[in-house]
Coordinates of C-alpha atoms (C1' of nucleotides) in Angstrom, one line a residue:
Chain A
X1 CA 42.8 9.2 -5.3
X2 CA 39.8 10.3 -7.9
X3 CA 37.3 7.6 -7.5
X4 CA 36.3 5.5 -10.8
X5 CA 32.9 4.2 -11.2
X6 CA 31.9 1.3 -13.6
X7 CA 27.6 0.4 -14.4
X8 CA 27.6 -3.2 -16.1
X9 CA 23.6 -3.3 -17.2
X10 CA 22.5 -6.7 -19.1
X11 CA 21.2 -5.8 -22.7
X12 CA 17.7 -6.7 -22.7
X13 CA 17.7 -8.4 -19.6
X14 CA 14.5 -10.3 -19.5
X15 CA 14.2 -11.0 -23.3
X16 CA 17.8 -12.1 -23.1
X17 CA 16.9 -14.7 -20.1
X18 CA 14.0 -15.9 -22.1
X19 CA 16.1 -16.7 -25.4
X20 CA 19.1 -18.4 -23.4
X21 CA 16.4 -21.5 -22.6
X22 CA 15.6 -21.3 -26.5
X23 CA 18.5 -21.5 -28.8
X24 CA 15.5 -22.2 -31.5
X25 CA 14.6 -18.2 -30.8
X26 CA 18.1 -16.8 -31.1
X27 CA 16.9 -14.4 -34.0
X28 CA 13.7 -14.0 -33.3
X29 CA 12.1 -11.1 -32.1
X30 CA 11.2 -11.6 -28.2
X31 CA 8.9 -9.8 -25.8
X32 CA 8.6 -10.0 -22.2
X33 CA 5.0 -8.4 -21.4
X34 CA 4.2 -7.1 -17.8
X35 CA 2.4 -8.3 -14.8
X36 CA -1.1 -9.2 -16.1
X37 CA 0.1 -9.6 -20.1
X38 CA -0.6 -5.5 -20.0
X39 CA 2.2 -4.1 -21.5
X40 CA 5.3 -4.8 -23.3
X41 CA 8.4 -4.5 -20.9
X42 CA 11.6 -6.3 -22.4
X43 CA 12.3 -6.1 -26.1
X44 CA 15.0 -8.2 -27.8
X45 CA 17.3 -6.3 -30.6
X46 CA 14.9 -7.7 -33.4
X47 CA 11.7 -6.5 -31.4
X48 CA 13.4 -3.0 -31.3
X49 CA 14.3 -3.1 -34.8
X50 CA 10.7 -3.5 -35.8
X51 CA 9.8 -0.2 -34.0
X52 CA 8.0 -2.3 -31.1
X53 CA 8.2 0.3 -28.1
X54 CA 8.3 0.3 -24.7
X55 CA 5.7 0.2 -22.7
X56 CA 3.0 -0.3 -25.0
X57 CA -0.3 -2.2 -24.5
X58 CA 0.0 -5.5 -26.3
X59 CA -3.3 -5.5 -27.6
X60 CA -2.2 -2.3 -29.7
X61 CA 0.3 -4.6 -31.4
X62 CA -1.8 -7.7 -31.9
X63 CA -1.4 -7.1 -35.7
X64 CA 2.6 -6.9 -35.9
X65 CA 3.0 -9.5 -33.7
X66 CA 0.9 -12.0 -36.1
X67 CA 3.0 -10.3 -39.1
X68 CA 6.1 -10.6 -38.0
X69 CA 6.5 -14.2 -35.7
X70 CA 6.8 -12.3 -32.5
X71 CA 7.3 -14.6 -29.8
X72 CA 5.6 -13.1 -26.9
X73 CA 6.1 -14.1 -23.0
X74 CA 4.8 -13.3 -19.7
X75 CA 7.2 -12.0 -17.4
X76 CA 9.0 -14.4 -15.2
X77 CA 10.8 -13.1 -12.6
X78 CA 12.0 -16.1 -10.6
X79 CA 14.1 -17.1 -14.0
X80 CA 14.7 -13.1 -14.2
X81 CA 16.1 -12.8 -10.5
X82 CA 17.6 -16.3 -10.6
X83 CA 19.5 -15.5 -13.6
X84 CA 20.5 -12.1 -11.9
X85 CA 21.6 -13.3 -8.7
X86 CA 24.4 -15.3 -11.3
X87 CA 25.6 -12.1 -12.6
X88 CA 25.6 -10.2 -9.5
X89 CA 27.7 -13.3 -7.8
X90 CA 30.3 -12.5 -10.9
X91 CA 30.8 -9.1 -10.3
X92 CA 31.4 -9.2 -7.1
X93 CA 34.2 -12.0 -7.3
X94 CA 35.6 -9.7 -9.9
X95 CA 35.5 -6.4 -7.9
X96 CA 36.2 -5.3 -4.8
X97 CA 33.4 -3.0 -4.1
X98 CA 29.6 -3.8 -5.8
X99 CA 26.6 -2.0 -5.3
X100 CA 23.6 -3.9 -6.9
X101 CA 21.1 -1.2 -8.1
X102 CA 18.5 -3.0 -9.9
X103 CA 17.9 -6.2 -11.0
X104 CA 19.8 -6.0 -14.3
X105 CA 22.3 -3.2 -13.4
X106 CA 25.0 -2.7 -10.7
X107 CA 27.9 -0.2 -10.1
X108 CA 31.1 -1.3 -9.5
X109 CA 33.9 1.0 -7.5
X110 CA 37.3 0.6 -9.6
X111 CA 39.0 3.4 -7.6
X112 CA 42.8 2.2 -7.9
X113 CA 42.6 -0.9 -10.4
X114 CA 44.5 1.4 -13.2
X115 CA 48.1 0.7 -11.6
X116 CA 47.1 -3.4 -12.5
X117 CA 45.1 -3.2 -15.4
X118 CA 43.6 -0.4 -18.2
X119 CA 40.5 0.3 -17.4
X120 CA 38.9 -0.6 -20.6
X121 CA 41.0 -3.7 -20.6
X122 CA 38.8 -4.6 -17.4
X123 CA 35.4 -3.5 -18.5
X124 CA 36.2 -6.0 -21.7
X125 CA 37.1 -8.4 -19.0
X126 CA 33.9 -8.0 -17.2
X127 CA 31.8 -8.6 -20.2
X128 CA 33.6 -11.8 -21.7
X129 CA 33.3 -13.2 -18.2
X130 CA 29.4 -12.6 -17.9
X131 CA 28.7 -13.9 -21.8
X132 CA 30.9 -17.1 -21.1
X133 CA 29.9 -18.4 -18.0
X134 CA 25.9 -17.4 -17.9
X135 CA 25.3 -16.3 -21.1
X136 CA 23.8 -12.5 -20.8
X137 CA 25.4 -9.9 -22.5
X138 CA 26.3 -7.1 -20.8
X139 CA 28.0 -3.5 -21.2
X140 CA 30.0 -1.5 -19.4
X141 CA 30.7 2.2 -18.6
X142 CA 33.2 3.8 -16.6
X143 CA 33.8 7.2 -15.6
X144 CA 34.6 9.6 -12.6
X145 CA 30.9 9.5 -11.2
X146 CA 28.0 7.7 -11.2
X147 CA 26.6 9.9 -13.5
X148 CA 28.9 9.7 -16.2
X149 CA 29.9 6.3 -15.8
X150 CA 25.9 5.5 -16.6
X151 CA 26.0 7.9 -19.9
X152 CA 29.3 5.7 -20.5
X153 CA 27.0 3.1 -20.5
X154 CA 24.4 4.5 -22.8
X155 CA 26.8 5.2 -25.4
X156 CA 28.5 1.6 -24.9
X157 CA 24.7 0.4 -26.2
X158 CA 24.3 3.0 -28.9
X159 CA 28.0 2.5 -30.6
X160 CA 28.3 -0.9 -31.8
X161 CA 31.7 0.3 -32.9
X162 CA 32.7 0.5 -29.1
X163 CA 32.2 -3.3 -28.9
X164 CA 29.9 -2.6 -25.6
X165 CA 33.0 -0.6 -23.4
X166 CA 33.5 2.8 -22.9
X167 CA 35.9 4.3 -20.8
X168 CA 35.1 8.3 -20.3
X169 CA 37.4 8.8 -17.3
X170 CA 39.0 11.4 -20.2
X171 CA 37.8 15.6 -19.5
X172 CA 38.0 16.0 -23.3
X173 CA 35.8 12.8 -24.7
X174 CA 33.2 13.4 -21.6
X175 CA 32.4 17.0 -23.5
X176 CA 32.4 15.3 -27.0
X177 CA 29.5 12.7 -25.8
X178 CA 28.0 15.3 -23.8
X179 CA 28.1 17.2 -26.7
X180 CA 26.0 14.3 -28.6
X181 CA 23.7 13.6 -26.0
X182 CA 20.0 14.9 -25.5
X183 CA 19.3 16.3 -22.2
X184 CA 16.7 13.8 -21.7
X185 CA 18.7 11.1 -22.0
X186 CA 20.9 12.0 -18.9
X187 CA 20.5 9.8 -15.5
X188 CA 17.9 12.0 -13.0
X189 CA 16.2 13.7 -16.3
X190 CA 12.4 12.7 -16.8
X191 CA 10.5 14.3 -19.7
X192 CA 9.2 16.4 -17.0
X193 CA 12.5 18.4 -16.3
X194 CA 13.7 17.7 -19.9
X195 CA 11.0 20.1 -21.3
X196 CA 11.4 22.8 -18.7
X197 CA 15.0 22.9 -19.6
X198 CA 14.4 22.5 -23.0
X199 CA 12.5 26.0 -22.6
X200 CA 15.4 27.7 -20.9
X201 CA 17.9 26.6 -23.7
X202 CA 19.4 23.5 -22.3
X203 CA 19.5 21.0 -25.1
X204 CA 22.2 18.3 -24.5
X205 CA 24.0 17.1 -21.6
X206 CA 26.9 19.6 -22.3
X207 CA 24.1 22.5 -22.6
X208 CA 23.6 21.2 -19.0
X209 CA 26.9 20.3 -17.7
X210 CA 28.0 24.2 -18.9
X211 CA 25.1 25.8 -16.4
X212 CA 26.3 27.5 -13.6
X213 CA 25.5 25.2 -10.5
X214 CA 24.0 27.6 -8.8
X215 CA 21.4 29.2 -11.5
X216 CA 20.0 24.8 -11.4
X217 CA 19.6 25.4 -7.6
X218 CA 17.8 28.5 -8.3
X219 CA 15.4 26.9 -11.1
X220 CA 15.1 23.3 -9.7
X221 CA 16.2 21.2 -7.0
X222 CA 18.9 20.3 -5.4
X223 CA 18.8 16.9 -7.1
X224 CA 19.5 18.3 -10.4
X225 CA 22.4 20.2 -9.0
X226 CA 23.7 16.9 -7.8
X227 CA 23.4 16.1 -11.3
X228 CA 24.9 18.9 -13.1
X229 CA 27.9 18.4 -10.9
X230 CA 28.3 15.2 -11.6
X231 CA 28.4 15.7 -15.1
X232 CA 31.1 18.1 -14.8
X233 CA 33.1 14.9 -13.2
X234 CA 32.5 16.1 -9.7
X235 CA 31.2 13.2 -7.4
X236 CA 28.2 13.7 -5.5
X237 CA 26.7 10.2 -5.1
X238 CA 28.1 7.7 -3.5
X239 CA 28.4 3.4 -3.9
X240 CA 26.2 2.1 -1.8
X241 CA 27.2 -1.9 -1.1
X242 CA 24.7 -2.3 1.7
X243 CA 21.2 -1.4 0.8
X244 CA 19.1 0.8 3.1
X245 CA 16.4 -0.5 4.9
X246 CA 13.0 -0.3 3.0
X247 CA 11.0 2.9 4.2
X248 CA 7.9 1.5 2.8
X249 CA 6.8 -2.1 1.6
X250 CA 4.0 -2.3 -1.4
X251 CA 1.9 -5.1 -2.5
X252 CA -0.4 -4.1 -5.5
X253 CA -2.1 -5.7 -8.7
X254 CA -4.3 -5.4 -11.6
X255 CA -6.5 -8.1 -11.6
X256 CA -6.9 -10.8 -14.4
X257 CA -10.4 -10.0 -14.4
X258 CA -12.5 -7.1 -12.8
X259 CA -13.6 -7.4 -9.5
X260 CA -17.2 -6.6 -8.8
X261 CA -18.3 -8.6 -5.4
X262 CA -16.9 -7.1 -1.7
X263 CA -15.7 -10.6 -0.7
X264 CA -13.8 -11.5 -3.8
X265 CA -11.7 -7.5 -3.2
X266 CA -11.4 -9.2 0.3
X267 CA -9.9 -12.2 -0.7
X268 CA -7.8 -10.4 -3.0
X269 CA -6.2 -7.9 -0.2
X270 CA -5.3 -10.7 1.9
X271 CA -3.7 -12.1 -0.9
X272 CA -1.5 -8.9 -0.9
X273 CA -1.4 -8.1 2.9
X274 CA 0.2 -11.4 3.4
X275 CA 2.8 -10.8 0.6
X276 CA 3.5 -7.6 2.1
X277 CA 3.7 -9.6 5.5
X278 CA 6.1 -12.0 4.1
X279 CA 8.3 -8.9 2.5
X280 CA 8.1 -7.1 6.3
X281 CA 9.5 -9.9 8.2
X282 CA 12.4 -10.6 5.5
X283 CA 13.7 -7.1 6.2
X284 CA 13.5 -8.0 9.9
X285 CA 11.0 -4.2 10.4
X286 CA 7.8 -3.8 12.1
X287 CA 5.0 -1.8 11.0
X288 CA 2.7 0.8 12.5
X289 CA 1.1 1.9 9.5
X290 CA -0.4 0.3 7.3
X291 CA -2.7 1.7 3.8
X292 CA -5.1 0.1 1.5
X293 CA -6.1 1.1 -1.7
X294 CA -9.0 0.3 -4.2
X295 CA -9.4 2.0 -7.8
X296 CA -11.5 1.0 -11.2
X297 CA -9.3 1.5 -14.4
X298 CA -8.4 4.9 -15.2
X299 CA -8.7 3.9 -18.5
X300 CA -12.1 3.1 -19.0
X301 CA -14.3 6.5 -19.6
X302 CA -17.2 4.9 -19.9
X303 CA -17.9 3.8 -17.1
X304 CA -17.9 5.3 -13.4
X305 CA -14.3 6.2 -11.8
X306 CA -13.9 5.4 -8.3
X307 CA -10.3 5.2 -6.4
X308 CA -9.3 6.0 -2.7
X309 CA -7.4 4.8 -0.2
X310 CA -7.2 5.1 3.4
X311 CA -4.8 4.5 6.1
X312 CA -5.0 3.6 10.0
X313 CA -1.9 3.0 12.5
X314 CA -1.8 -0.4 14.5
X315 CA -1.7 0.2 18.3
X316 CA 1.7 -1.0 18.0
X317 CA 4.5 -1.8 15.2
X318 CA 3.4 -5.3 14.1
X319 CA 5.0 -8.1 11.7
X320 CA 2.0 -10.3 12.1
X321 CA 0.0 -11.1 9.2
X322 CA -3.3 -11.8 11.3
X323 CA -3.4 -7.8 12.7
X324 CA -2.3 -6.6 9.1
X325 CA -5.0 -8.5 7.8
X326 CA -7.3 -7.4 10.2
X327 CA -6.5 -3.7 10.0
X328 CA -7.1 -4.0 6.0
X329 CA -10.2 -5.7 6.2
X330 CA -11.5 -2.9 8.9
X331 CA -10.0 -0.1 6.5
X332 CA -11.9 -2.1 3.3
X333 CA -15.0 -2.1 4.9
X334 CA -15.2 2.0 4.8
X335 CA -13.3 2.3 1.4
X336 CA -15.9 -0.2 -0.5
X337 CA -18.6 1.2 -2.8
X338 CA -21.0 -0.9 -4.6
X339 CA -21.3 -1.3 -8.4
X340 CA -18.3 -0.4 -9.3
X341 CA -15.7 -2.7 -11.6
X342 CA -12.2 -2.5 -9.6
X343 CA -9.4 -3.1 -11.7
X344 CA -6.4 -2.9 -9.0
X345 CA -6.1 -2.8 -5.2
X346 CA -2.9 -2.7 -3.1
X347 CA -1.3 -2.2 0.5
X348 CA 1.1 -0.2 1.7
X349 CA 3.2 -0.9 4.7
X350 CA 5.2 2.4 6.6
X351 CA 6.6 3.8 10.0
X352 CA 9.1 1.0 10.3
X353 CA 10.5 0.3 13.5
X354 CA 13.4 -2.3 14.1
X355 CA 11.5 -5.3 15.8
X356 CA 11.6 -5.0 19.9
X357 CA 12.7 -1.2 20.0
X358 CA 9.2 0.5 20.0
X359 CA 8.3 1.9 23.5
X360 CA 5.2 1.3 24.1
X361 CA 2.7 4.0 25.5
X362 CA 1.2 3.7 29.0
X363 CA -2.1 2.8 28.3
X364 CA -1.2 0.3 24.5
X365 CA -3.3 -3.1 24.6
X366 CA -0.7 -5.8 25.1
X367 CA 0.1 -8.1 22.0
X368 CA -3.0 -10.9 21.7
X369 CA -0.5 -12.8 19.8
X370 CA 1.2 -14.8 22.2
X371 CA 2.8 -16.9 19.4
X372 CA 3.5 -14.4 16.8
X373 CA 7.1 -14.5 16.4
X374 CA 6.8 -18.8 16.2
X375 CA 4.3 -19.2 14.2
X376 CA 5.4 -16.6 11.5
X377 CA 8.4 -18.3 11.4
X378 CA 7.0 -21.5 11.0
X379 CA 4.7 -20.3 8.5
X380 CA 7.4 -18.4 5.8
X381 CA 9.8 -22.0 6.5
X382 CA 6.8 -24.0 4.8
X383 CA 6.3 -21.8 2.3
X384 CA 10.0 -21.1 1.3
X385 CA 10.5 -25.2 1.8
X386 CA 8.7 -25.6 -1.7
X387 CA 6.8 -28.9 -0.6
X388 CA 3.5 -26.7 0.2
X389 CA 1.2 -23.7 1.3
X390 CA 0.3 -22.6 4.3
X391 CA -2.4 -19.8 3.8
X392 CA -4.8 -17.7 5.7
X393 CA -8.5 -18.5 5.6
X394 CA -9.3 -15.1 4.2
X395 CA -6.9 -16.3 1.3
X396 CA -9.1 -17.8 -0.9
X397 CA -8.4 -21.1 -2.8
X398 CA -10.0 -20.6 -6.3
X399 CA -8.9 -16.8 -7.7
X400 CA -11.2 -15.7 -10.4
X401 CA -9.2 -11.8 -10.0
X402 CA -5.5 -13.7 -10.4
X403 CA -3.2 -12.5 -12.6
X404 CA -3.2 -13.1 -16.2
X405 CA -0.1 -15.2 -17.5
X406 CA -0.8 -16.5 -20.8
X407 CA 2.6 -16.5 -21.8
X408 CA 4.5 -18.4 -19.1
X409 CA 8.1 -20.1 -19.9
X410 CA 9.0 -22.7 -17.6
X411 CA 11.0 -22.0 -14.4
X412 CA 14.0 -23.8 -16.1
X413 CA 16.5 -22.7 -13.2
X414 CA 14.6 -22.9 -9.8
X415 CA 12.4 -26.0 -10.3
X416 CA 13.2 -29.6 -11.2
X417 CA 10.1 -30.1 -13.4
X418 CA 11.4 -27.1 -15.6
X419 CA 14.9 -28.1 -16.3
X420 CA 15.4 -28.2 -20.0
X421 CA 15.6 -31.5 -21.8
X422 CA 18.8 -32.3 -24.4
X423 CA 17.6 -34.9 -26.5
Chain B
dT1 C1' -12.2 -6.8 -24.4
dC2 C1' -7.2 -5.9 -23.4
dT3 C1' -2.9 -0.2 -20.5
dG4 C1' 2.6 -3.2 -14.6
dG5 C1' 4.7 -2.9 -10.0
dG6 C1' 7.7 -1.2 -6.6
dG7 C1' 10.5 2.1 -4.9
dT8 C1' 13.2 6.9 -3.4
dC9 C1' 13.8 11.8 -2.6
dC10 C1' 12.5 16.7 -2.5
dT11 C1' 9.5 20.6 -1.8
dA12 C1' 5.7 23.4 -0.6
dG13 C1' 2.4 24.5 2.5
dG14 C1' -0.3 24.0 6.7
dA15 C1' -0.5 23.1 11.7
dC16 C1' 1.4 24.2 15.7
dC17 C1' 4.5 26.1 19.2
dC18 C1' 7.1 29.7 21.5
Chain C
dT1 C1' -9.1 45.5 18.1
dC2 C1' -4.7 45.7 16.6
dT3 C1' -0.4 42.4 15.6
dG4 C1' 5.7 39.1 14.4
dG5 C1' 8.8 36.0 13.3
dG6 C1' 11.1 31.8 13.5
dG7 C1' 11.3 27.1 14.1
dT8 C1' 9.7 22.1 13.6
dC9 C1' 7.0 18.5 12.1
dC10 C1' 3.9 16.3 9.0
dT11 C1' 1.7 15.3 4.6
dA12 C1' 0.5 15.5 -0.2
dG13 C1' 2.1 15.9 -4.5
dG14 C1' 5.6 15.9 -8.0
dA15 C1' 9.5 14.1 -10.0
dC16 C1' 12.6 10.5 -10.9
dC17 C1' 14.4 5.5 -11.4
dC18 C1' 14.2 0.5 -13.1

DNA sequence: TCTGGGGTCCTAGGACCC
DNA sequence: TCTGGGGTCCTAGGACCC
């Protein structure tokens, strides 16, 4: 049977869950900025329509968004993944196979669904079904691989005339839209491929799809090959329901203000290694290598550049926020420079093992963490319970480097005290 | 003054071994 | 002093995604 792929991706995902708690905002434009109010990361329809683009700086904007009303928030991503987890939960009552692949998008196997119902017939289904009971509007793509089903997708959003479905399972209309579409727009094409094929005469997706397979290979990798295959309806990549284990956890922010002092950078890492921790443990992994990283803002020419990062192995895989934190600390101590103005630090956890598998080598140091496993796990139940904070003393209470939210909306799904009101 | 965060995969090149 | 080729493993860097 030829498999059929779907990709349902929420329109403006986080502007969208920002103007479902305000009805009084329903056509006004919206912004969702990023971690830290830096840049602009969600757009509404009427923030698009007034050129606003992604990605930009939201001081750069300052001007249009006094002109224009803009209403302007920071991002919020327990509403965001709340209000995700309701979609996701829909989809998967409504078909059989679901492979969640970002927070606002998921692909859906349909392989066999034709003898009950047209496909378009379902991908209409699909998207009354997600605006009636939670409120998001979605679209919905289908085709013969992953590939074209996302193009599918990208054409749903461009045509308002398709009413938000297309069905490309058809040879002939996948050339028309190929035919239509810029080779950067195509899944797996950055502007960094885009331009090198752009050199060797390779315009639109058809341009691409036409190549011979092999002459891609010969020019690129075999990831664009994957790609050009795909378009040509030929399945390379798979639905993947269960998501691999992480090969590598990251913790990293700008800070709300720079950070100048060796202690404050301290406090700051822990913040992050214990986050990191907290993310290890939840994928039930250990970790043997750990990295930290310290850099002042790239930005800023002015004044002097410094950024490195340095890693060290544990003795053995670990899940234990007290070594991580200690290795960091250790690995701080020769990364830090005076007189610099650091703008972002981060950690990076690797060389996972599955917890109780590593062998250990003849002469390893035994755990000094008698406890570890206990007191972990009574430390992420107190913090997941939502009645308090347990915290490392390296944490520090009072965060002069914290993120900048200016912009906040209440957490009108996850909390009590920010339930909307009907009066 | 103010520019996000978190991931994956592939390739090339060097180190090392036989 | 001259000198080969093939294989593996690791890492850094590049490219992409949302």
């Amino acid at each position: 049977m030829t498999p059929i792929f779907a990709l349902v991706d929420c329109n403006n995902f986080y502007a969208s869950c920002e103007k479902l708690f305000r009805p009084d905002l329903a056509h006004t434009p919206v912004v969702v900025l990023s971690n830290n109010d830096g840049c602009v990361v969600a757009r509404s329809k009427e923030a698009k329509a007034l050129g606003i683009k992604m990605g930009i700086p939201i001081f750069k904007i300052k001007q249009q968004i006094q002109q224009h009303g803009i209403q302007v928030f920071s991002s919020n991503y327990s509403l965001y993944a709340d209000m995700s987890d309701r979609v996701m939960r829909t989809l998967e009552d409504m078909a059989p196979r679901v492979e969640i692949y970002s927070i606002d998008e998921a692909f859906l196997d349909l392989t066999g669904i034709q003898s009950a119902v047209s496909l378009i017939d379902f991908g209409r289904q699909v998207k009354h079904t997600i605006d009636r009971w939670i409120g998001i509007t979605v679209c919905v793509g289908i085709g013969p691989t992953k590939t074209l089903a996302k193009l599918a997708n990208h054409a749903a959003k461009k045509y308002t005339a398709t009413q938000g479905v297309v069905d490309l399972t058809d040879r002939k209309r996948q050339r028309k839209l190929l035919a239509l579409t810029p080779v950067q727009d195509i899944w797996g094409v950055g502007r960094r491929l885009s331009a090198r094929l752009q050199a060797m005469g390779i315009h639109t997706a058809l341009d691409l799809a036409d190549t011979s397979a092999k002459s891609i290979r010969q020019h690129f990798s075999v990831v664009l090959e994957r790609t050009q295959r795909e378009l040509n309806g030929e399945p390379c990549i798979q639905l993947e329901q269960i998501p691999p284990t992480k090969k590598q956890i990251i913790c990293s922010r700008s800070f709300g203000a720079r950070v100048t002092s060796r202690i404050q950078m301290g406090q700051a890492l822990c913040e992050h290694v214990t986050r990191a921790a907290e993310k290890l443990r939840k994928e039930q992994q250990q970790a043997k290598l750990l990295t930290v990283f310290i850099r002042t803002s790239p930005y800023q020419n002015n004044t002097p550049q410094y950024s490195n990062a340095l890693s060290a192995q544990l003795s053995r895989p670990s899940d234990d926020t007290r070594d991580l934190i200690q290795l960091s600390m250790s690995l701080l101590d020769q990364l830090w420079r005076d007189r610099y103005h650091y703008a972002k630090a981060g950690v990076v956890l690797s060389d996972f093992y599955d917890i109780g598998t590593y062998q250990a080598e003849l002469f390893d140091q035994p755990s000094i963490h008698t406890n570890s496993r206990q007191l972990m796990n009574v430390v992420d139940t107190i913090n997941h319970s939502g009645r308090g904070q347990v915290f490392f003393a390296r944490q520090a209470v009072k965060k002069g480097w914290a993120m900048k939210r200016e912009h906040l909306s209440p957490a009108y799904t996850t909390r009590w005290n920010g339930l909307i009101q009907v009066n």
